[in-house]
Coordinates of C-alpha atoms and ligand atoms in Angstrom, one line a residue:
G1 CA 114.6 104.7 96.9
Q2 CA 112.1 102.9 94.7
P3 CA 109.3 105.0 93.2
R4 CA 106.9 106.1 95.8
G5 CA 103.3 107.1 95.8
Q6 CA 102.6 105.5 92.5
G7 CA 100.8 102.5 93.7
R8 CA 97.1 101.8 93.8
P9 CA 95.3 101.7 97.1
S10 CA 95.8 98.3 98.7
S11 CA 93.1 95.8 98.5
S12 CA 92.4 93.4 101.4
G13 CA 95.4 91.0 102.1
A14 CA 97.8 93.4 100.2
A15 CA 101.3 93.7 101.3
V16 CA 100.8 96.8 103.3
Q17 CA 103.9 98.6 104.4
R18 CA 104.5 99.1 108.1
A19 CA 104.9 102.7 108.9
P20 CA 108.7 103.4 109.5
E21 CA 109.2 104.2 113.2
A22 CA 110.7 107.5 112.2
A23 CA 112.5 109.9 114.4
S24 CA 110.7 112.9 113.2
P25 CA 108.2 113.3 110.3
G26 CA 110.0 113.7 107.0
E27 CA 113.1 112.1 108.2
A28 CA 112.2 108.6 107.1
G29 CA 110.0 109.0 104.0
E30 CA 106.9 107.2 105.5
D31 CA 104.2 109.2 103.6
A32 CA 102.9 107.6 100.5
E33 CA 104.6 104.1 101.2
V34 CA 101.9 103.4 103.8
N35 CA 98.8 101.7 102.4
T36 CA 99.9 101.7 98.7
R37 CA 100.2 98.7 96.6
K38 CA 103.7 98.3 95.3
K39 CA 104.2 97.7 91.6
T40 CA 105.7 94.3 90.4
F41 CA 109.4 94.3 89.5
A42 CA 108.6 94.0 85.8
E43 CA 106.1 97.0 86.0
V44 CA 108.8 99.2 87.6
Q45 CA 111.3 98.2 84.9
T46 CA 109.2 98.7 82.0
E47 CA 108.0 102.1 83.3
R48 CA 111.5 103.3 84.1
L49 CA 113.0 102.2 80.8
E50 CA 110.4 103.9 78.8
Q51 CA 110.8 107.0 80.9
A52 CA 114.6 106.9 80.2
E53 CA 114.0 106.8 76.5
R54 CA 112.2 110.1 76.7
T55 CA 115.2 111.7 78.7
V56 CA 118.2 113.8 77.8
L57 CA 121.1 115.0 79.8
I58 CA 122.4 118.5 79.3
K59 CA 125.6 120.0 80.6
C60 CA 124.9 123.6 81.6
P61 CA 127.1 126.7 82.4
P62 CA 127.7 127.5 86.0
K63 CA 125.4 130.5 85.8
L64 CA 122.0 129.8 84.4
N65 CA 118.4 130.9 84.4
E66 CA 116.4 127.8 84.9
K67 CA 113.2 129.2 83.5
K68 CA 114.8 130.2 80.3
L69 CA 116.5 126.9 79.7
L70 CA 113.2 125.2 80.2
Q71 CA 111.4 127.6 77.9
Y72 CA 114.0 127.2 75.2
L73 CA 113.6 123.3 75.4
S74 CA 109.8 123.5 75.6
S75 CA 109.8 124.6 72.0
H76 CA 110.5 121.0 71.1
G77 CA 107.9 119.4 73.4
N78 CA 106.4 119.3 76.9
I79 CA 108.8 118.7 79.7
K80 CA 107.4 116.2 82.1
S81 CA 110.1 116.5 84.8
H82 CA 113.5 117.8 85.3
F83 CA 116.2 118.2 87.8
F84 CA 119.7 119.6 88.2
F85 CA 122.8 118.0 89.8
E86 CA 126.4 118.7 90.1
N87 CA 129.1 116.4 88.7
W88 CA 132.2 118.3 87.4
G89 CA 129.8 121.1 86.5
I90 CA 126.0 121.5 86.4
H91 CA 123.9 119.0 84.6
A92 CA 120.2 119.0 83.9
L93 CA 118.1 115.9 83.3
I94 CA 115.2 116.6 81.2
E95 CA 112.4 114.2 80.8
F96 CA 110.1 114.9 77.8
S97 CA 106.5 113.7 77.7
E98 CA 107.0 112.4 74.2
K99 CA 109.9 110.6 72.8
N100 CA 109.8 112.4 69.4
S101 CA 110.6 115.7 71.2
I102 CA 114.2 114.4 71.5
A103 CA 114.4 113.9 67.6
S104 CA 113.0 117.5 67.2
L105 CA 115.8 118.8 69.6
Q106 CA 118.5 116.7 67.9
D107 CA 117.6 118.1 64.6
A108 CA 117.9 121.6 65.8
I109 CA 121.2 121.5 67.4
G110 CA 124.8 121.6 66.0
V111 CA 127.9 119.6 66.3
P112 CA 131.0 120.9 68.0
S113 CA 133.5 122.6 65.7
A114 CA 136.6 121.7 67.5
A115 CA 139.7 123.0 65.8
E116 CA 142.2 121.0 67.8
Y117 CA 140.3 117.8 67.9
H118 CA 138.4 115.7 65.5
V119 CA 134.9 114.7 66.7
V120 CA 133.4 111.4 66.3
P121 CA 130.1 112.0 64.6
F122 CA 128.0 109.8 67.0
K123 CA 125.0 111.7 68.1
S124 CA 123.7 110.8 71.5
R125 CA 121.2 112.3 74.1
L126 CA 124.1 114.1 75.9
F127 CA 124.2 117.8 75.0
N128 CA 126.0 120.9 76.0
F129 CA 124.1 124.1 76.6
M130 CA 125.9 127.4 76.2
L131 CA 125.1 131.1 76.7
K132 CA 125.8 133.1 73.5
N133 CA 126.4 136.2 75.5
P134 CA 127.8 134.9 78.8
V135 CA 128.2 138.3 80.4
S136 CA 124.8 139.7 80.1
Q137 CA 123.0 136.3 80.2
A138 CA 124.8 135.3 83.5
A139 CA 123.2 138.4 85.1
E140 CA 119.8 136.7 84.8
E141 CA 121.0 133.6 86.7
T142 CA 118.6 132.0 89.2
L143 CA 119.5 129.8 92.2
L144 CA 119.3 126.3 91.1
H145 CA 118.2 123.4 93.4
L146 CA 120.8 120.7 93.0
S147 CA 119.7 117.2 93.7
P148 CA 122.4 115.4 95.7
Q149 CA 123.8 112.2 94.0
S150 CA 126.0 110.9 96.8
H151 CA 125.3 110.2 100.6
I152 CA 126.7 112.2 103.5
P153 CA 130.0 111.0 105.0
V154 CA 129.9 108.4 107.7
K155 CA 131.1 111.0 110.2
E156 CA 128.3 113.3 109.5
L157 CA 125.8 110.4 109.6
I158 CA 127.1 109.4 113.1
E159 CA 126.3 112.9 114.3
K160 CA 122.8 112.8 113.0
L161 CA 122.3 109.3 114.6
C162 CA 123.2 110.6 118.0
H163 CA 120.3 112.9 118.1
A164 CA 117.8 110.1 117.4
D165 CA 115.6 108.7 120.1
S166 CA 115.9 105.0 119.4
I167 CA 118.0 102.6 117.5
S168 CA 115.0 102.0 115.3
S169 CA 114.9 105.7 114.3
Q170 CA 118.6 105.7 113.8
M171 CA 118.2 102.9 111.3
Y172 CA 115.5 104.8 109.4
I173 CA 117.8 107.9 109.4
L174 CA 120.5 105.9 107.9
L175 CA 118.2 104.4 105.3
N176 CA 116.9 107.8 104.3
E177 CA 120.3 109.3 104.0
Y178 CA 121.8 106.3 102.0
Q179 CA 119.1 105.0 99.7
L180 CA 118.8 105.9 96.0
T181 CA 116.7 108.8 95.4
D182 CA 114.1 109.0 92.6
E183 CA 116.5 111.3 90.7
N184 CA 119.4 108.9 91.1
I185 CA 117.3 106.1 89.8
K186 CA 116.3 108.0 86.8
L187 CA 120.0 108.7 86.0
R188 CA 120.7 105.0 86.3
Y189 CA 118.0 104.0 83.8
L190 CA 119.3 106.9 81.6
V191 CA 122.8 105.3 81.4
C192 CA 121.3 101.9 80.5
S193 CA 119.2 103.6 77.9
L194 CA 122.3 105.4 76.4
V195 CA 124.2 102.1 76.3
Q196 CA 121.1 100.6 74.7
D197 CA 121.4 103.1 71.8
F198 CA 124.8 101.6 71.0
A199 CA 123.7 98.0 71.3
R200 CA 120.8 98.7 69.0
A201 CA 123.1 99.9 66.4
Y202 CA 124.0 96.3 66.0
F203 CA 121.0 94.6 67.5
P204 CA 117.9 96.6 66.9
D205 CA 115.7 94.4 69.1
S206 CA 118.0 94.4 72.2
T207 CA 117.4 96.1 75.4
V208 CA 119.8 97.1 78.2
K209 CA 118.3 96.9 81.7
P210 CA 119.8 97.4 85.1
F211 CA 119.9 94.7 87.7
G212 CA 121.6 94.2 91.1
S213 CA 121.3 96.9 93.7
S214 CA 120.3 99.6 91.3
V215 CA 116.9 97.9 91.2
N216 CA 116.6 95.5 94.1
T217 CA 115.6 98.2 96.7
F218 CA 119.0 97.8 98.5
G219 CA 121.1 100.1 96.5
K220 CA 122.9 103.1 98.2
L221 CA 123.8 106.4 96.6
G222 CA 127.2 105.8 94.9
C223 CA 126.8 102.0 94.2
D224 CA 127.7 100.8 90.8
V225 CA 125.3 100.3 87.9
D226 CA 125.0 96.6 86.9
M227 CA 123.4 96.3 83.5
F228 CA 122.8 93.6 81.0
L229 CA 122.1 93.3 77.4
D230 CA 118.9 91.4 76.8
F231 CA 117.8 89.6 73.7
R232 CA 114.9 87.9 75.1
D233 CA 112.4 90.1 73.5
T234 CA 113.7 89.0 70.1
Q235 CA 113.0 85.4 71.0
K236 CA 109.5 86.1 72.0
H237 CA 108.9 87.6 68.6
A238 CA 110.3 84.6 66.9
A239 CA 107.8 82.3 68.6
K240 CA 104.9 84.2 67.0
M241 CA 106.3 83.5 63.5
K242 CA 106.0 79.7 63.8
K243 CA 102.2 79.5 63.1
G244 CA 101.0 77.9 59.9
P245 CA 102.2 75.2 57.7
F246 CA 105.5 76.8 56.9
D247 CA 108.5 77.6 59.0
M248 CA 111.0 80.3 58.5
E249 CA 113.9 81.4 60.5
Y250 CA 116.9 83.9 60.2
Q251 CA 120.2 82.7 58.9
M252 CA 122.5 83.4 61.8
K253 CA 126.1 82.9 62.6
R254 CA 126.7 79.7 64.7
L255 CA 129.2 79.5 67.4
P256 CA 130.3 76.5 69.5
S257 CA 129.2 77.9 72.8
E258 CA 127.0 80.8 74.4
R259 CA 130.0 81.9 76.2
L260 CA 131.9 82.6 73.0
A261 CA 128.9 84.5 71.5
T262 CA 128.7 86.5 74.7
Q263 CA 132.4 87.3 74.6
K264 CA 132.1 88.4 71.0
I265 CA 129.1 90.7 71.5
L266 CA 130.7 92.3 74.6
S267 CA 133.9 92.8 72.8
V268 CA 132.4 94.8 70.0
I269 CA 130.1 96.8 72.2
G270 CA 133.0 97.5 74.5
D271 CA 135.0 98.7 71.7
C272 CA 132.2 100.9 70.5
L273 CA 131.7 102.5 73.8
D274 CA 135.4 103.0 74.1
N275 CA 135.8 104.6 70.6
F276 CA 132.5 106.5 70.2
G277 CA 130.7 106.7 73.5
P278 CA 130.5 110.3 74.7
G279 CA 131.6 110.3 78.3
C280 CA 132.5 106.6 78.4
V281 CA 136.0 106.4 79.8
S282 CA 138.2 103.7 81.3
V283 CA 136.6 100.9 79.2
Q284 CA 137.8 97.5 80.4
K285 CA 136.9 94.3 78.7
I286 CA 137.0 91.4 81.2
L287 CA 135.9 88.7 78.9
N288 CA 137.6 85.7 80.5
A289 CA 135.7 86.2 83.9
R290 CA 133.2 83.5 84.9
C291 CA 130.6 86.1 83.9
P292 CA 132.2 88.0 81.0
L293 CA 131.7 91.8 81.3
V294 CA 132.7 95.3 80.1
K295 CA 133.5 97.8 82.9
F296 CA 133.4 101.5 82.2
S297 CA 133.0 104.7 83.9
H298 CA 130.3 107.1 82.6
Q299 CA 131.6 110.6 83.3
P300 CA 128.4 112.7 82.8
T301 CA 126.6 110.8 85.4
G302 CA 129.5 109.7 87.4
F303 CA 128.6 106.1 87.5
Q304 CA 130.8 103.1 87.5
C305 CA 129.1 100.6 85.1
D306 CA 129.3 96.8 84.7
L307 CA 127.8 95.6 81.4
S308 CA 127.1 91.9 80.9
V309 CA 124.9 89.8 78.7
S310 CA 121.5 88.6 79.9
N311 CA 121.9 86.5 83.1
S312 CA 118.4 85.1 83.9
I313 CA 119.5 84.0 87.4
A314 CA 121.0 87.3 88.4
I315 CA 117.7 89.0 87.2
K316 CA 115.6 86.6 89.3
S317 CA 117.9 87.3 92.3
S318 CA 117.3 91.0 91.8
E319 CA 113.5 90.4 91.6
L320 CA 113.4 88.2 94.7
L321 CA 115.3 90.9 96.7
Y322 CA 113.0 93.5 95.4
I323 CA 110.0 91.6 96.6
Y324 CA 111.7 91.1 100.0
G325 CA 112.6 94.8 100.2
C326 CA 109.0 95.9 99.4
L327 CA 107.3 93.5 101.9
D328 CA 108.1 95.2 105.2
S329 CA 110.0 98.5 105.7
R330 CA 112.1 96.9 108.5
V331 CA 113.8 94.7 105.7
R332 CA 115.5 97.7 104.0
A333 CA 116.3 99.5 107.2
L334 CA 118.1 96.4 108.6
V335 CA 119.9 95.6 105.3
F336 CA 121.2 99.3 105.0
S337 CA 122.5 99.3 108.6
V338 CA 124.2 95.9 108.3
R339 CA 125.8 96.9 105.0
C340 CA 127.0 100.1 106.4
W341 CA 128.4 98.4 109.5
A342 CA 130.1 95.8 107.3
R343 CA 131.7 98.5 105.2
V344 CA 133.0 100.5 108.2
H345 CA 134.6 97.4 109.7
G346 CA 136.3 96.3 106.4
L347 CA 134.1 93.2 106.2
T348 CA 133.1 94.2 102.7
N349 CA 135.2 95.9 100.0
S350 CA 134.5 97.4 96.7
T351 CA 137.1 95.1 95.0
P352 CA 136.5 91.5 94.7
G353 CA 138.4 89.2 97.1
T354 CA 137.9 86.7 99.9
W355 CA 135.6 88.9 101.9
I356 CA 131.8 88.7 102.1
T357 CA 130.0 90.6 99.2
N358 CA 127.0 92.9 99.7
F359 CA 125.0 90.3 97.9
S360 CA 125.9 87.6 100.3
L361 CA 125.4 89.9 103.3
T362 CA 122.0 90.8 102.0
M363 CA 121.0 87.2 101.8
M364 CA 122.2 86.6 105.3
V365 CA 119.9 89.4 106.5
M366 CA 117.0 87.8 104.6
F367 CA 117.7 84.5 106.1
F368 CA 117.8 86.0 109.6
L369 CA 114.4 87.6 108.9
Q370 CA 113.0 84.2 107.9
Q371 CA 114.1 82.7 111.3
R372 CA 112.1 85.2 113.4
S373 CA 109.0 83.9 115.2
P374 CA 106.7 84.7 113.4
P375 CA 108.9 85.1 110.4
I376 CA 109.1 88.7 108.9
I377 CA 109.6 87.4 105.3
P378 CA 108.5 84.2 103.6
T379 CA 110.7 81.5 102.3
L380 CA 111.4 81.1 98.6
D381 CA 109.4 77.8 98.6
Q382 CA 106.4 79.7 100.0
L383 CA 106.8 82.4 97.4
K384 CA 106.9 79.6 94.8
E385 CA 103.6 78.2 96.0
L386 CA 102.0 81.6 95.4
A387 CA 103.2 81.6 91.8
D388 CA 100.6 81.6 89.0
Q389 CA 100.9 80.5 85.4
K390 CA 102.6 83.6 84.2
D391 CA 105.2 83.4 87.0
K392 CA 106.4 79.9 85.9
L393 CA 109.9 79.9 84.9
V394 CA 112.5 77.2 84.5
I395 CA 116.2 78.2 83.9
G396 CA 118.8 75.6 82.9
G397 CA 116.6 72.9 84.6
Y398 CA 116.0 74.8 87.8
D399 CA 112.5 75.9 88.8
C400 CA 112.9 79.6 89.4
S401 CA 109.2 80.3 89.7
F402 CA 108.0 82.6 92.4
V403 CA 105.1 85.1 92.8
S404 CA 105.5 88.5 91.2
D405 CA 102.3 90.1 92.5
L406 CA 103.2 91.5 96.0
S407 CA 99.5 91.8 97.0
K408 CA 99.2 88.0 97.1
I409 CA 101.8 87.8 99.9
K410 CA 100.3 87.9 103.3
C411 CA 101.6 90.6 105.6
T412 CA 103.6 89.3 108.7
N413 CA 102.2 89.4 112.1
N414 CA 105.7 90.0 113.6
T415 CA 105.8 93.3 115.4
E416 CA 109.4 93.3 116.7
T417 CA 111.2 96.6 116.6
L418 CA 114.3 97.2 114.7
D419 CA 116.1 97.8 118.1
V420 CA 115.5 94.1 118.8
L421 CA 116.2 92.8 115.3
L422 CA 119.6 94.6 115.0
G423 CA 120.9 93.2 118.3
D424 CA 119.5 89.8 117.5
F425 CA 121.0 89.8 114.0
F426 CA 124.4 90.1 115.5
E427 CA 123.7 87.6 118.3
Y428 CA 122.4 85.2 115.7
Y429 CA 125.5 85.2 113.4
G430 CA 127.8 85.6 116.3
N431 CA 126.7 82.3 117.4
F432 CA 125.9 80.6 114.1
D433 CA 127.4 77.1 113.7
F434 CA 129.1 78.0 110.4
R435 CA 131.2 74.8 110.5
R436 CA 128.2 72.5 110.2
N437 CA 125.4 74.5 108.9
S438 CA 124.6 76.5 105.8
I439 CA 122.1 79.2 105.0
N440 CA 119.2 78.1 102.7
L441 CA 116.7 80.8 101.9
R442 CA 114.6 78.5 99.7
K443 CA 113.7 76.2 102.6
G444 CA 114.1 79.0 105.2
K445 CA 116.2 76.9 107.5
E446 CA 119.8 76.0 108.4
V447 CA 120.8 72.8 106.8
N448 CA 124.0 70.7 106.9
K449 CA 126.8 72.1 104.8
P450 CA 127.1 70.1 101.5
E451 CA 130.9 70.9 101.3
S452 CA 133.6 72.5 103.4
S453 CA 133.5 76.2 102.3
P454 CA 133.8 78.3 105.4
L455 CA 130.6 80.2 104.6
Y456 CA 127.9 78.4 102.6
I457 CA 124.8 80.3 101.3
W458 CA 122.8 78.4 98.8
N459 CA 122.2 80.1 95.5
P460 CA 118.4 80.3 95.8
F461 CA 117.9 79.3 92.1
E462 CA 120.9 77.0 91.3
Q463 CA 120.7 74.8 94.3
D464 CA 124.1 73.3 94.0
L465 CA 126.0 76.5 94.0
N466 CA 127.3 78.6 97.0
I467 CA 127.1 82.3 96.5
S468 CA 129.8 83.0 99.2
K469 CA 132.3 80.4 98.0
N470 CA 134.9 83.2 97.7
V471 CA 134.9 83.9 101.5
N472 CA 137.9 82.4 103.4
Q473 CA 138.1 81.3 107.0
P474 CA 139.9 84.5 108.3
Q475 CA 137.2 86.7 106.8
L476 CA 134.5 84.6 108.2
E477 CA 136.1 84.7 111.7
K478 CA 136.4 88.5 111.4
F479 CA 132.7 88.8 110.6
V480 CA 131.8 86.6 113.6
A481 CA 134.1 88.6 115.9
M482 CA 132.6 91.9 114.8
A483 CA 129.1 90.6 115.1
R484 CA 129.8 89.4 118.7
E485 CA 131.4 92.8 119.6
S486 CA 128.4 94.6 118.1
A487 CA 125.9 92.4 119.9
W488 CA 127.8 93.1 123.2
I489 CA 127.8 96.9 122.5
L490 CA 124.1 97.0 121.9
R491 CA 123.4 94.9 125.0
K492 CA 125.3 97.2 127.3
E493 CA 122.2 99.6 127.2
E494 CA 124.2 102.7 128.4
K495 CA 122.3 104.9 126.1
A496 CA 121.3 107.5 128.6
Q497 CA 124.7 107.7 130.0
Q498 CA 126.3 108.0 126.5
M499 CA 123.9 110.6 125.5
V500 CA 124.8 112.6 128.5
N501 CA 128.5 112.3 127.8
K502 CA 127.7 113.1 124.1
Q503 CA 129.2 109.7 123.1
P504 CA 127.9 107.8 120.1
W505 CA 125.3 105.2 121.2
G506 CA 123.3 102.4 119.5
L507 CA 123.8 102.1 115.8
A508 CA 126.2 105.1 115.9
A509 CA 128.5 103.3 118.2
L510 CA 128.6 100.4 115.7
L511 CA 129.7 102.6 112.9
I512 CA 133.0 103.7 114.6
P513 CA 135.9 101.3 113.9
F514 CA 136.1 99.2 117.1
G515 CA 139.9 99.4 117.5
K516 CA 139.7 103.1 117.9
S517 CA 137.2 103.4 120.8
N518 CA 137.8 100.5 123.0
S519 CA 140.6 98.3 121.6
N520 CA 141.6 96.7 124.9
K521 CA 138.2 95.6 126.0
M522 CA 137.6 94.3 122.5
K523 CA 140.8 92.3 122.5
N524 CA 139.8 90.6 125.6
R525 CA 136.5 89.5 124.1
M526 CA 138.1 88.4 120.8
K527 CA 140.7 86.3 122.4
G528 CA 141.0 82.9 120.8
I529 CA 138.4 83.3 118.3
G530 CA 140.8 82.1 115.6
S531 CA 142.0 79.2 117.6
E532 CA 140.6 75.7 116.9
T533 CA 141.2 74.5 120.4
I534 CA 139.2 77.1 122.1
R535 CA 136.5 76.9 119.5
N536 CA 136.2 73.2 120.3
L537 CA 135.9 74.2 123.9
L538 CA 133.2 76.7 123.2
D539 CA 131.4 74.0 121.2
S540 CA 131.4 71.6 124.0
L541 CA 130.1 74.3 126.3
K542 CA 127.4 75.0 123.8
L543 CA 126.4 71.2 123.8
N544 CA 126.2 71.2 127.6
N545 CA 124.4 74.4 128.1
P546 CA 123.5 76.8 125.4
N547 CA 123.6 79.7 127.6
N548 CA 127.2 79.1 128.6
L549 CA 128.4 79.9 125.1
Q550 CA 126.9 83.4 125.2
K551 CA 128.4 84.0 128.6
A552 CA 131.8 82.7 127.4
V553 CA 132.0 84.9 124.3
G554 CA 129.7 87.8 125.0
K555 CA 130.9 89.3 128.3
Ligands
GTP601 P1 126.5 96.5 95.4 O1 127.6 96.0 96.2 O2 125.7 97.6 96.0 O3 126.8 96.8 94.0 O4 125.4 95.2 95.4 P2 124.9 94.3 94.2 O5 123.8 93.5 94.7 O6 124.7 95.2 92.9 O7 126.2 93.4 93.9 P3 127.2 93.3 92.7 O8 127.2 94.6 91.9 O9 128.4 92.6 93.2 O10 126.4 92.2 91.8 C1 125.2 92.5 91.0 C2 124.3 91.3 91.0 O11 125.0 90.2 90.4 C3 123.9 90.9 92.4 O12 122.7 91.7 92.8 C4 123.5 89.4 92.0 O13 122.2 89.3 91.5 C5 124.5 89.0 91.1 N1 125.7 88.4 91.8 C6 126.7 89.0 92.4 N2 127.5 88.1 93.0 C7 126.9 87.0 92.9 C8 127.4 85.6 93.2 O14 128.3 85.3 93.8 N3 126.4 84.6 92.8 C9 125.3 84.9 92.1 N4 124.5 83.9 91.8 N5 124.9 86.1 91.8 C10 125.8 87.1 92.1
MG602 MG1 126.1 96.3 92.1

């Protein structure tokens, strides 16, 4: 999903991508990712944000001549790239080479003359393109290539997976079908850039940047756009002014807390989007949440958006995951499979609640990959050791430094296949001692739980916080039960037989709700998982002979 083929050739010791073990060429997008040096997180963001500022979105009539549209727009400047997509009608994303082409275009176009409605005179970079003479012009229509902005339904995915020749290939097929495309990433940055136009009406130095799964390499088509309003660039500028014998500063309104300032800023921008934002609908201000935010739906792109104010820890988490996602192609393949699996079985849910979040689940996969021998990804402490001066960062008293240059991270010697990793992931968490131990990515090892939350995953940057505090005991038990069931299915190794019978096998078998296919068998294996007595019994078995436990729960 992240930009491909833009890296420099790798120097020695660079984080070289392993070639995806693809089912067939082209299926898994191996091409340019092999032997290229990935950009740093900051480089990608800067480049994409700049690109978005040179971009407009045009709603087009259903019948259209692509060449003529491009010719028409070219009179305002060179078009660097473009694509079409369908979202309640055809839209074209047009990226100009120069930002000032947009001003030229904006000067040349009119405002709607709606008789029934009054239009709010806010001019954005969203336009309507119309044919003056639809009947004769429609005759010149050309077949448009539409870039898909959503992934195929799970049912269709399962069918595709059945034709693969290994679990590993299945996992790369899933990754390829679900990951964000370059086009979709452009749209995500465009939405941020459009919101930034509003923010800059009040705060000319502010920027709006995406974070979370839109940028951490683990986003799937259809996931929300998390964005934050950033004033950090303003502060950098202020530092420059302090030279010399005098000191000057802005007069600014003072508020008793940062939270209050955040709420006020978000409230105003929320109102602004609601009242004047073309295509911004269902704007909800959720200002009393732990992390205040404005939710809205952006109709022209179809994205559900969450706008918050700069949260340095969340950005660092996104960058950390970006690094892990870039280090080895197995990382993303495993995360996508596990996330899809969790969604199918109702372990994750798009609404907040007592279930595991995608964020926590991703951290669990990272932790598992740190436990391999040799480890597939480094611990956060190891990444911190590689940090140089410019990577140094302390937030709220916590040292959040880690290396940003991917080429400094040594490539792993671990050559395990994804077939092994997927099965072992389920075995590992199916047998994890959640009652005693917690997951710590900084140290890369299991440590005693500091408090009694059912699932404890250390926030990598604020070491006294648990990112999965919301998860309750029944949800954790459901996760463990599903993990055990999945490990069992993968261990059966009846692939050949299942292929002959045209039954889903491997990853495909894991993406079918278990109750539907083999509910009785499953019930037997699940018996007693919620019961404290039997769990204690299993624990004592585990102490006497570690193999016994697996026998007791696995078969
Ligand atoms: P999707 O489910 O694909 O949207 O994944 P996501 O990673 O974008 O998750 P989400 O939209 O829920 O949250 C966006 C970002 O906020 C995450 O990537 C994290 O950086 C941060 N975040 C979310 N939940 C937590 C949490 O419980 N603790 C902390 N520290 N950060 C969180
Ligand atoms: Mg998100």
